[in-house]
Amino acid sequence: ASRQAPLLEQTQEMFDLSFGTGFYPTVHLMQACYPQLKESKGSIINFGSSSGLEGMPTQTSYAAAKEAIRGVSRVAANEWAADQIRVNVLCPFAATEGVVAWQEAFPERAAATIAKVPLQRIGDPETDIAPIALFLASDDSKYMTGQTVMADGGSLKLR
């Protein structure tokens, strides 16, 4: 969750909202699940966003919280690799409730954003994003950890 505003208008409350609903719960859940993950040699899939990677205007607190999730995920990937726990980040651009609300609130901005997506559409959570999450959770990705995977129709290319 976040409230959009230019950087100079961001308040502590806005950062508290973004970190309190995104970053802190992610860290606490990872910590709580660690014993079971160590036993099962499990996989963590955290969710990031291109907002931080692109530095999207007005999304300061949200972008910061999502980048913090990517950072802590890389730390966990390195620290927990000895326990065979994999940690990756999935950054989707999908038709979630939040994205649909954004489309409705800012139709012109949404249309311009979609026009820049090479695949020319917003991803479907079930048919586009879920298979990637399943891959990251499966043994098919057992040699991947500490990675950020973009599921955004080709909008952002990471190296």
N, C-alpha and C. Protein backbone atom coordinates (compact mmCIF):
# COMPACT_ATOMS: atom_id res chain seq x y z
N ALA A 1 0.84 -1.18 0.00
CA ALA A 1 0.00 0.00 0.00
C ALA A 1 0.88 1.24 0.00
N SER A 2 0.41 2.26 -0.64
CA SER A 2 1.16 3.51 -0.67
C SER A 2 0.25 4.65 -1.05
N ARG A 3 0.74 5.84 -0.81
CA ARG A 3 0.08 7.05 -1.28
C ARG A 3 1.07 7.75 -2.20
N GLN A 4 0.62 8.07 -3.37
CA GLN A 4 1.51 8.68 -4.34
C GLN A 4 1.59 10.18 -4.11
N ALA A 5 2.82 10.68 -4.18
CA ALA A 5 3.09 12.11 -4.08
C ALA A 5 4.53 12.34 -4.52
N PRO A 6 4.84 13.52 -5.02
CA PRO A 6 6.23 13.81 -5.38
C PRO A 6 7.14 13.68 -4.15
N LEU A 7 8.40 13.46 -4.39
CA LEU A 7 9.38 13.24 -3.33
C LEU A 7 9.33 14.34 -2.27
N LEU A 8 9.25 15.59 -2.68
CA LEU A 8 9.26 16.69 -1.71
C LEU A 8 8.00 16.73 -0.85
N GLU A 9 6.97 16.01 -1.24
CA GLU A 9 5.73 15.97 -0.47
C GLU A 9 5.57 14.68 0.34
N GLN A 10 6.51 13.78 0.25
CA GLN A 10 6.43 12.52 0.99
C GLN A 10 6.57 12.80 2.48
N THR A 11 5.76 12.12 3.27
CA THR A 11 5.79 12.28 4.72
C THR A 11 6.22 10.97 5.38
N GLN A 12 6.54 11.08 6.65
CA GLN A 12 6.88 9.88 7.42
C GLN A 12 5.72 8.89 7.40
N GLU A 13 4.50 9.41 7.47
CA GLU A 13 3.31 8.55 7.44
C GLU A 13 3.25 7.73 6.14
N MET A 14 3.61 8.34 5.03
CA MET A 14 3.60 7.64 3.75
C MET A 14 4.63 6.51 3.74
N PHE A 15 5.82 6.80 4.29
CA PHE A 15 6.85 5.76 4.36
C PHE A 15 6.42 4.66 5.33
N ASP A 16 5.84 5.05 6.46
CA ASP A 16 5.37 4.05 7.43
C ASP A 16 4.34 3.12 6.80
N LEU A 17 3.43 3.67 6.00
CA LEU A 17 2.42 2.85 5.33
C LEU A 17 3.08 1.85 4.37
N SER A 18 3.98 2.33 3.53
CA SER A 18 4.61 1.45 2.55
C SER A 18 5.49 0.38 3.19
N PHE A 19 6.28 0.78 4.17
CA PHE A 19 7.15 -0.19 4.83
C PHE A 19 6.35 -1.10 5.76
N GLY A 20 5.31 -0.56 6.38
CA GLY A 20 4.49 -1.34 7.31
C GLY A 20 3.61 -2.37 6.63
N THR A 21 3.30 -2.17 5.36
CA THR A 21 2.46 -3.14 4.64
C THR A 21 3.24 -3.96 3.63
N GLY A 22 4.50 -3.64 3.42
CA GLY A 22 5.29 -4.36 2.42
C GLY A 22 6.57 -4.95 2.98
N PHE A 23 7.50 -4.08 3.34
CA PHE A 23 8.82 -4.55 3.75
C PHE A 23 8.80 -5.32 5.08
N TYR A 24 8.26 -4.71 6.13
CA TYR A 24 8.31 -5.37 7.44
C TYR A 24 7.58 -6.71 7.46
N PRO A 25 6.39 -6.82 6.91
CA PRO A 25 5.74 -8.14 6.88
C PRO A 25 6.55 -9.18 6.10
N THR A 26 7.21 -8.76 5.03
CA THR A 26 8.04 -9.69 4.26
C THR A 26 9.17 -10.23 5.12
N VAL A 27 9.86 -9.34 5.81
CA VAL A 27 10.98 -9.76 6.67
C VAL A 27 10.48 -10.66 7.79
N HIS A 28 9.40 -10.26 8.44
CA HIS A 28 8.90 -11.06 9.57
C HIS A 28 8.44 -12.44 9.13
N LEU A 29 7.81 -12.53 7.97
CA LEU A 29 7.37 -13.83 7.46
C LEU A 29 8.57 -14.71 7.10
N MET A 30 9.58 -14.11 6.49
CA MET A 30 10.79 -14.88 6.17
C MET A 30 11.42 -15.43 7.44
N GLN A 31 11.53 -14.60 8.46
CA GLN A 31 12.12 -15.04 9.72
C GLN A 31 11.29 -16.16 10.36
N ALA A 32 9.98 -16.00 10.34
CA ALA A 32 9.11 -17.01 10.95
C ALA A 32 9.17 -18.34 10.22
N CYS A 33 9.34 -18.30 8.91
CA CYS A 33 9.34 -19.52 8.10
C CYS A 33 10.71 -20.20 8.01
N TYR A 34 11.75 -19.51 8.45
CA TYR A 34 13.11 -20.03 8.29
C TYR A 34 13.27 -21.47 8.80
N PRO A 35 12.82 -21.81 10.01
CA PRO A 35 13.04 -23.19 10.48
C PRO A 35 12.45 -24.25 9.54
N GLN A 36 11.24 -24.01 9.06
CA GLN A 36 10.61 -24.96 8.15
C GLN A 36 11.32 -24.98 6.79
N LEU A 37 11.73 -23.81 6.34
CA LEU A 37 12.45 -23.74 5.06
C LEU A 37 13.79 -24.46 5.15
N LYS A 38 14.46 -24.33 6.28
CA LYS A 38 15.74 -25.02 6.46
C LYS A 38 15.54 -26.53 6.41
N GLU A 39 14.49 -27.00 7.06
CA GLU A 39 14.21 -28.44 7.07
C GLU A 39 13.82 -28.95 5.69
N SER A 40 13.03 -28.17 4.96
CA SER A 40 12.52 -28.62 3.66
C SER A 40 13.39 -28.21 2.49
N LYS A 41 14.43 -27.39 2.76
CA LYS A 41 15.25 -26.83 1.69
C LYS A 41 14.35 -26.10 0.69
N GLY A 42 13.56 -25.20 1.24
CA GLY A 42 12.51 -24.54 0.48
C GLY A 42 12.94 -23.35 -0.34
N SER A 43 11.94 -22.71 -0.90
CA SER A 43 12.14 -21.57 -1.78
C SER A 43 11.23 -20.43 -1.35
N ILE A 44 11.80 -19.24 -1.32
CA ILE A 44 11.04 -18.03 -1.01
C ILE A 44 10.90 -17.23 -2.29
N ILE A 45 9.70 -16.77 -2.55
CA ILE A 45 9.46 -15.86 -3.67
C ILE A 45 8.88 -14.58 -3.08
N ASN A 46 9.67 -13.54 -3.07
CA ASN A 46 9.18 -12.24 -2.62
C ASN A 46 8.76 -11.42 -3.82
N PHE A 47 7.92 -10.43 -3.57
CA PHE A 47 7.42 -9.62 -4.68
C PHE A 47 8.01 -8.23 -4.64
N GLY A 48 8.59 -7.85 -5.77
CA GLY A 48 9.13 -6.52 -5.95
C GLY A 48 8.30 -5.75 -6.95
N SER A 49 8.87 -4.68 -7.44
CA SER A 49 8.16 -3.83 -8.40
C SER A 49 9.16 -3.08 -9.26
N SER A 50 8.76 -2.82 -10.47
CA SER A 50 9.61 -2.00 -11.34
C SER A 50 9.62 -0.55 -10.88
N SER A 51 8.74 -0.17 -9.97
CA SER A 51 8.70 1.21 -9.48
C SER A 51 10.05 1.67 -8.95
N GLY A 52 10.68 0.83 -8.16
CA GLY A 52 11.99 1.18 -7.63
C GLY A 52 13.08 1.07 -8.66
N LEU A 53 13.01 0.06 -9.48
CA LEU A 53 14.03 -0.13 -10.51
C LEU A 53 14.02 1.01 -11.52
N GLU A 54 12.84 1.52 -11.83
CA GLU A 54 12.72 2.60 -12.80
C GLU A 54 12.75 3.98 -12.15
N GLY A 55 12.52 4.06 -10.84
CA GLY A 55 12.45 5.36 -10.19
C GLY A 55 11.22 6.14 -10.62
N MET A 56 10.07 5.48 -10.61
CA MET A 56 8.83 6.09 -11.10
C MET A 56 8.45 7.31 -10.26
N PRO A 57 8.22 8.44 -10.91
CA PRO A 57 7.81 9.65 -10.19
C PRO A 57 6.57 9.42 -9.35
N THR A 58 6.51 10.05 -8.23
CA THR A 58 5.42 10.05 -7.24
C THR A 58 5.29 8.74 -6.46
N GLN A 59 6.15 7.77 -6.71
CA GLN A 59 6.04 6.49 -6.01
C GLN A 59 7.20 6.27 -5.04
N THR A 60 7.64 7.35 -4.41
CA THR A 60 8.83 7.32 -3.57
C THR A 60 8.78 6.25 -2.48
N SER A 61 7.79 6.31 -1.61
CA SER A 61 7.77 5.39 -0.48
C SER A 61 7.52 3.95 -0.93
N TYR A 62 6.67 3.77 -1.90
CA TYR A 62 6.40 2.43 -2.43
C TYR A 62 7.66 1.85 -3.08
N ALA A 63 8.31 2.66 -3.91
CA ALA A 63 9.54 2.20 -4.58
C ALA A 63 10.61 1.85 -3.55
N ALA A 64 10.74 2.67 -2.52
CA ALA A 64 11.74 2.42 -1.49
C ALA A 64 11.46 1.11 -0.76
N ALA A 65 10.20 0.86 -0.42
CA ALA A 65 9.85 -0.38 0.27
C ALA A 65 10.09 -1.60 -0.61
N LYS A 66 9.75 -1.50 -1.89
CA LYS A 66 9.96 -2.62 -2.80
C LYS A 66 11.45 -2.88 -3.04
N GLU A 67 12.25 -1.83 -3.13
CA GLU A 67 13.69 -2.02 -3.28
C GLU A 67 14.30 -2.59 -2.00
N ALA A 68 13.75 -2.23 -0.85
CA ALA A 68 14.21 -2.82 0.41
C ALA A 68 13.93 -4.32 0.43
N ILE A 69 12.80 -4.73 -0.13
CA ILE A 69 12.49 -6.16 -0.23
C ILE A 69 13.51 -6.85 -1.12
N ARG A 70 13.87 -6.23 -2.24
CA ARG A 70 14.89 -6.83 -3.11
C ARG A 70 16.22 -6.95 -2.36
N GLY A 71 16.57 -5.93 -1.60
CA GLY A 71 17.83 -5.95 -0.87
C GLY A 71 17.88 -7.03 0.18
N VAL A 72 16.83 -7.13 1.00
CA VAL A 72 16.82 -8.15 2.05
C VAL A 72 16.73 -9.55 1.44
N SER A 73 16.13 -9.66 0.28
CA SER A 73 16.06 -10.96 -0.40
C SER A 73 17.44 -11.40 -0.86
N ARG A 74 18.24 -10.48 -1.35
CA ARG A 74 19.61 -10.83 -1.75
C ARG A 74 20.45 -11.23 -0.54
N VAL A 75 20.27 -10.51 0.57
CA VAL A 75 20.98 -10.87 1.81
C VAL A 75 20.58 -12.28 2.24
N ALA A 76 19.28 -12.55 2.28
CA ALA A 76 18.80 -13.88 2.68
C ALA A 76 19.30 -14.96 1.72
N ALA A 77 19.32 -14.65 0.43
CA ALA A 77 19.81 -15.62 -0.56
C ALA A 77 21.25 -16.01 -0.24
N ASN A 78 22.07 -15.05 0.13
CA ASN A 78 23.47 -15.34 0.46
C ASN A 78 23.61 -16.02 1.82
N GLU A 79 22.90 -15.52 2.82
CA GLU A 79 23.02 -16.09 4.16
C GLU A 79 22.43 -17.49 4.26
N TRP A 80 21.34 -17.75 3.56
CA TRP A 80 20.62 -19.01 3.71
C TRP A 80 20.96 -20.03 2.64
N ALA A 81 21.83 -19.69 1.72
CA ALA A 81 22.21 -20.64 0.66
C ALA A 81 22.85 -21.90 1.25
N ALA A 82 23.61 -21.75 2.32
CA ALA A 82 24.24 -22.91 2.96
C ALA A 82 23.20 -23.90 3.47
N ASP A 83 21.99 -23.41 3.74
CA ASP A 83 20.90 -24.27 4.18
C ASP A 83 20.03 -24.73 3.01
N GLN A 84 20.50 -24.45 1.79
CA GLN A 84 19.78 -24.82 0.56
C GLN A 84 18.40 -24.16 0.46
N ILE A 85 18.30 -22.96 1.02
CA ILE A 85 17.08 -22.16 0.88
C ILE A 85 17.34 -21.16 -0.24
N ARG A 86 16.45 -21.18 -1.23
CA ARG A 86 16.56 -20.24 -2.34
C ARG A 86 15.63 -19.06 -2.10
N VAL A 87 16.10 -17.86 -2.46
CA VAL A 87 15.30 -16.65 -2.29
C VAL A 87 15.39 -15.84 -3.57
N ASN A 88 14.25 -15.62 -4.19
CA ASN A 88 14.20 -14.83 -5.42
C ASN A 88 13.08 -13.81 -5.32
N VAL A 89 13.12 -12.83 -6.21
CA VAL A 89 12.11 -11.77 -6.24
C VAL A 89 11.43 -11.78 -7.60
N LEU A 90 10.13 -11.72 -7.58
CA LEU A 90 9.33 -11.65 -8.80
C LEU A 90 8.71 -10.25 -8.87
N CYS A 91 8.94 -9.57 -9.98
CA CYS A 91 8.39 -8.23 -10.20
C CYS A 91 7.36 -8.30 -11.32
N PRO A 92 6.09 -8.43 -10.97
CA PRO A 92 5.06 -8.55 -12.00
C PRO A 92 4.44 -7.20 -12.38
N PHE A 93 3.96 -7.13 -13.59
CA PHE A 93 3.06 -6.05 -14.01
C PHE A 93 1.79 -6.76 -14.42
N ALA A 94 0.88 -6.88 -13.47
CA ALA A 94 -0.31 -7.70 -13.68
C ALA A 94 -1.56 -6.96 -13.24
N ALA A 95 -2.68 -7.42 -13.72
CA ALA A 95 -3.97 -6.79 -13.44
C ALA A 95 -4.46 -7.16 -12.04
N THR A 96 -3.74 -6.68 -11.04
CA THR A 96 -4.16 -6.85 -9.66
C THR A 96 -5.22 -5.80 -9.34
N GLU A 97 -5.81 -5.89 -8.16
CA GLU A 97 -6.80 -4.88 -7.76
C GLU A 97 -6.19 -3.48 -7.79
N GLY A 98 -4.96 -3.37 -7.32
CA GLY A 98 -4.31 -2.06 -7.29
C GLY A 98 -4.06 -1.51 -8.68
N VAL A 99 -3.63 -2.35 -9.59
CA VAL A 99 -3.37 -1.91 -10.97
C VAL A 99 -4.68 -1.54 -11.66
N VAL A 100 -5.71 -2.33 -11.44
CA VAL A 100 -7.02 -2.01 -12.04
C VAL A 100 -7.53 -0.67 -11.50
N ALA A 101 -7.38 -0.44 -10.20
CA ALA A 101 -7.80 0.84 -9.62
C ALA A 101 -6.99 1.99 -10.21
N TRP A 102 -5.69 1.77 -10.41
CA TRP A 102 -4.83 2.78 -11.03
C TRP A 102 -5.29 3.07 -12.45
N GLN A 103 -5.61 2.03 -13.21
CA GLN A 103 -6.11 2.22 -14.58
C GLN A 103 -7.37 3.07 -14.59
N GLU A 104 -8.25 2.80 -13.65
CA GLU A 104 -9.51 3.54 -13.58
C GLU A 104 -9.30 4.99 -13.14
N ALA A 105 -8.37 5.19 -12.22
CA ALA A 105 -8.11 6.54 -11.70
C ALA A 105 -7.31 7.40 -12.68
N PHE A 106 -6.42 6.76 -13.43
CA PHE A 106 -5.54 7.50 -14.34
C PHE A 106 -5.54 6.84 -15.72
N PRO A 107 -6.66 6.87 -16.43
CA PRO A 107 -6.75 6.13 -17.69
C PRO A 107 -5.74 6.56 -18.75
N GLU A 108 -5.44 7.84 -18.83
CA GLU A 108 -4.48 8.29 -19.85
C GLU A 108 -3.08 7.81 -19.51
N ARG A 109 -2.70 7.92 -18.24
CA ARG A 109 -1.37 7.46 -17.83
C ARG A 109 -1.26 5.94 -18.00
N ALA A 110 -2.33 5.23 -17.68
CA ALA A 110 -2.34 3.78 -17.84
C ALA A 110 -2.19 3.39 -19.30
N ALA A 111 -2.92 4.06 -20.17
CA ALA A 111 -2.82 3.76 -21.61
C ALA A 111 -1.42 4.03 -22.12
N ALA A 112 -0.80 5.12 -21.67
CA ALA A 112 0.57 5.44 -22.09
C ALA A 112 1.55 4.39 -21.58
N THR A 113 1.35 3.92 -20.37
CA THR A 113 2.22 2.89 -19.80
C THR A 113 2.09 1.59 -20.57
N ILE A 114 0.87 1.17 -20.84
CA ILE A 114 0.64 -0.08 -21.58
C ILE A 114 1.22 0.02 -22.99
N ALA A 115 1.14 1.19 -23.59
CA ALA A 115 1.69 1.37 -24.94
C ALA A 115 3.20 1.15 -24.98
N LYS A 116 3.87 1.33 -23.83
CA LYS A 116 5.33 1.14 -23.76
C LYS A 116 5.71 -0.32 -23.47
N VAL A 117 4.74 -1.14 -23.13
CA VAL A 117 5.00 -2.56 -22.86
C VAL A 117 5.16 -3.27 -24.20
N PRO A 118 6.31 -3.89 -24.46
CA PRO A 118 6.50 -4.55 -25.75
C PRO A 118 5.39 -5.54 -26.10
N LEU A 119 4.85 -6.26 -25.13
CA LEU A 119 3.76 -7.20 -25.41
C LEU A 119 2.39 -6.53 -25.43
N GLN A 120 2.37 -5.20 -25.22
CA GLN A 120 1.17 -4.36 -25.40
C GLN A 120 -0.02 -4.71 -24.52
N ARG A 121 0.25 -5.21 -23.30
CA ARG A 121 -0.86 -5.51 -22.40
C ARG A 121 -0.33 -5.67 -20.98
N ILE A 122 -1.26 -5.63 -20.06
CA ILE A 122 -0.95 -5.93 -18.66
C ILE A 122 -1.10 -7.43 -18.48
N GLY A 123 -0.22 -8.02 -17.69
CA GLY A 123 -0.26 -9.46 -17.48
C GLY A 123 -1.46 -9.92 -16.68
N ASP A 124 -1.86 -11.13 -16.94
CA ASP A 124 -2.93 -11.77 -16.20
C ASP A 124 -2.31 -12.51 -15.00
N PRO A 125 -2.79 -12.25 -13.79
CA PRO A 125 -2.19 -12.89 -12.62
C PRO A 125 -2.16 -14.42 -12.70
N GLU A 126 -3.21 -15.01 -13.25
CA GLU A 126 -3.30 -16.47 -13.27
C GLU A 126 -2.56 -17.11 -14.43
N THR A 127 -2.66 -16.53 -15.61
CA THR A 127 -2.07 -17.18 -16.78
C THR A 127 -0.67 -16.69 -17.13
N ASP A 128 -0.30 -15.50 -16.67
CA ASP A 128 1.02 -14.97 -16.99
C ASP A 128 1.98 -15.00 -15.80
N ILE A 129 1.50 -14.65 -14.62
CA ILE A 129 2.38 -14.52 -13.46
C ILE A 129 2.50 -15.83 -12.67
N ALA A 130 1.39 -16.50 -12.44
CA ALA A 130 1.40 -17.74 -11.64
C ALA A 130 2.37 -18.79 -12.19
N PRO A 131 2.44 -19.02 -13.51
CA PRO A 131 3.39 -20.02 -13.99
C PRO A 131 4.86 -19.67 -13.69
N ILE A 132 5.16 -18.39 -13.67
CA ILE A 132 6.53 -17.97 -13.34
C ILE A 132 6.79 -18.21 -11.86
N ALA A 133 5.82 -17.90 -11.01
CA ALA A 133 5.96 -18.17 -9.58
C ALA A 133 6.11 -19.66 -9.33
N LEU A 134 5.33 -20.47 -10.03
CA LEU A 134 5.44 -21.92 -9.88
C LEU A 134 6.83 -22.41 -10.29
N PHE A 135 7.36 -21.85 -11.37
CA PHE A 135 8.71 -22.21 -11.79
C PHE A 135 9.72 -21.87 -10.70
N LEU A 136 9.61 -20.67 -10.13
CA LEU A 136 10.55 -20.26 -9.08
C LEU A 136 10.43 -21.13 -7.83
N ALA A 137 9.24 -21.65 -7.57
CA ALA A 137 9.04 -22.51 -6.40
C ALA A 137 9.46 -23.95 -6.66
N SER A 138 9.59 -24.31 -7.91
CA SER A 138 9.84 -25.71 -8.26
C SER A 138 11.33 -26.05 -8.31
N ASP A 139 11.60 -27.34 -8.41
CA ASP A 139 12.98 -27.80 -8.58
C ASP A 139 13.55 -27.44 -9.94
N ASP A 140 12.70 -27.01 -10.87
CA ASP A 140 13.21 -26.58 -12.18
C ASP A 140 14.09 -25.34 -12.05
N SER A 141 13.97 -24.62 -10.94
CA SER A 141 14.80 -23.43 -10.72
C SER A 141 15.75 -23.63 -9.53
N LYS A 142 16.11 -24.89 -9.27
CA LYS A 142 16.90 -25.19 -8.07
C LYS A 142 18.30 -24.58 -8.06
N TYR A 143 18.75 -24.04 -9.20
CA TYR A 143 20.06 -23.41 -9.25
C TYR A 143 19.95 -21.89 -9.32
N MET A 144 18.79 -21.36 -8.99
CA MET A 144 18.56 -19.92 -8.99
C MET A 144 18.34 -19.43 -7.56
N THR A 145 19.08 -18.43 -7.16
CA THR A 145 18.83 -17.75 -5.90
C THR A 145 19.39 -16.34 -5.99
N GLY A 146 18.77 -15.43 -5.27
CA GLY A 146 19.21 -14.04 -5.27
C GLY A 146 18.87 -13.28 -6.53
N GLN A 147 17.95 -13.79 -7.32
CA GLN A 147 17.63 -13.18 -8.61
C GLN A 147 16.35 -12.36 -8.55
N THR A 148 16.29 -11.37 -9.41
CA THR A 148 15.06 -10.62 -9.65
C THR A 148 14.55 -11.02 -11.02
N VAL A 149 13.32 -11.51 -11.07
CA VAL A 149 12.72 -11.95 -12.32
C VAL A 149 11.60 -10.96 -12.67
N MET A 150 11.73 -10.36 -13.84
CA MET A 150 10.72 -9.41 -14.31
C MET A 150 9.64 -10.18 -15.07
N ALA A 151 8.39 -9.95 -14.72
CA ALA A 151 7.25 -10.52 -15.44
C ALA A 151 6.37 -9.34 -15.83
N ASP A 152 6.88 -8.58 -16.79
CA ASP A 152 6.28 -7.28 -17.10
C ASP A 152 6.07 -7.04 -18.59
N GLY A 153 5.97 -8.11 -19.34
CA GLY A 153 5.74 -7.96 -20.78
C GLY A 153 6.91 -7.39 -21.54
N GLY A 154 8.09 -7.41 -20.92
CA GLY A 154 9.29 -6.92 -21.59
C GLY A 154 9.60 -5.46 -21.33
N SER A 155 8.92 -4.84 -20.38
CA SER A 155 9.10 -3.41 -20.13
C SER A 155 10.49 -3.05 -19.61
N LEU A 156 11.01 -3.84 -18.70
CA LEU A 156 12.30 -3.53 -18.09
C LEU A 156 13.23 -4.71 -18.30
N LYS A 157 14.39 -4.42 -18.81
CA LYS A 157 15.37 -5.48 -19.05
C LYS A 157 16.51 -5.34 -18.04
N LEU A 158 16.68 -6.35 -17.19
CA LEU A 158 17.76 -6.34 -16.21
C LEU A 158 18.97 -7.08 -16.76
N ARG A 159 20.14 -6.62 -16.36
CA ARG A 159 21.36 -7.33 -16.73
C ARG A 159 22.04 -7.83 -15.49
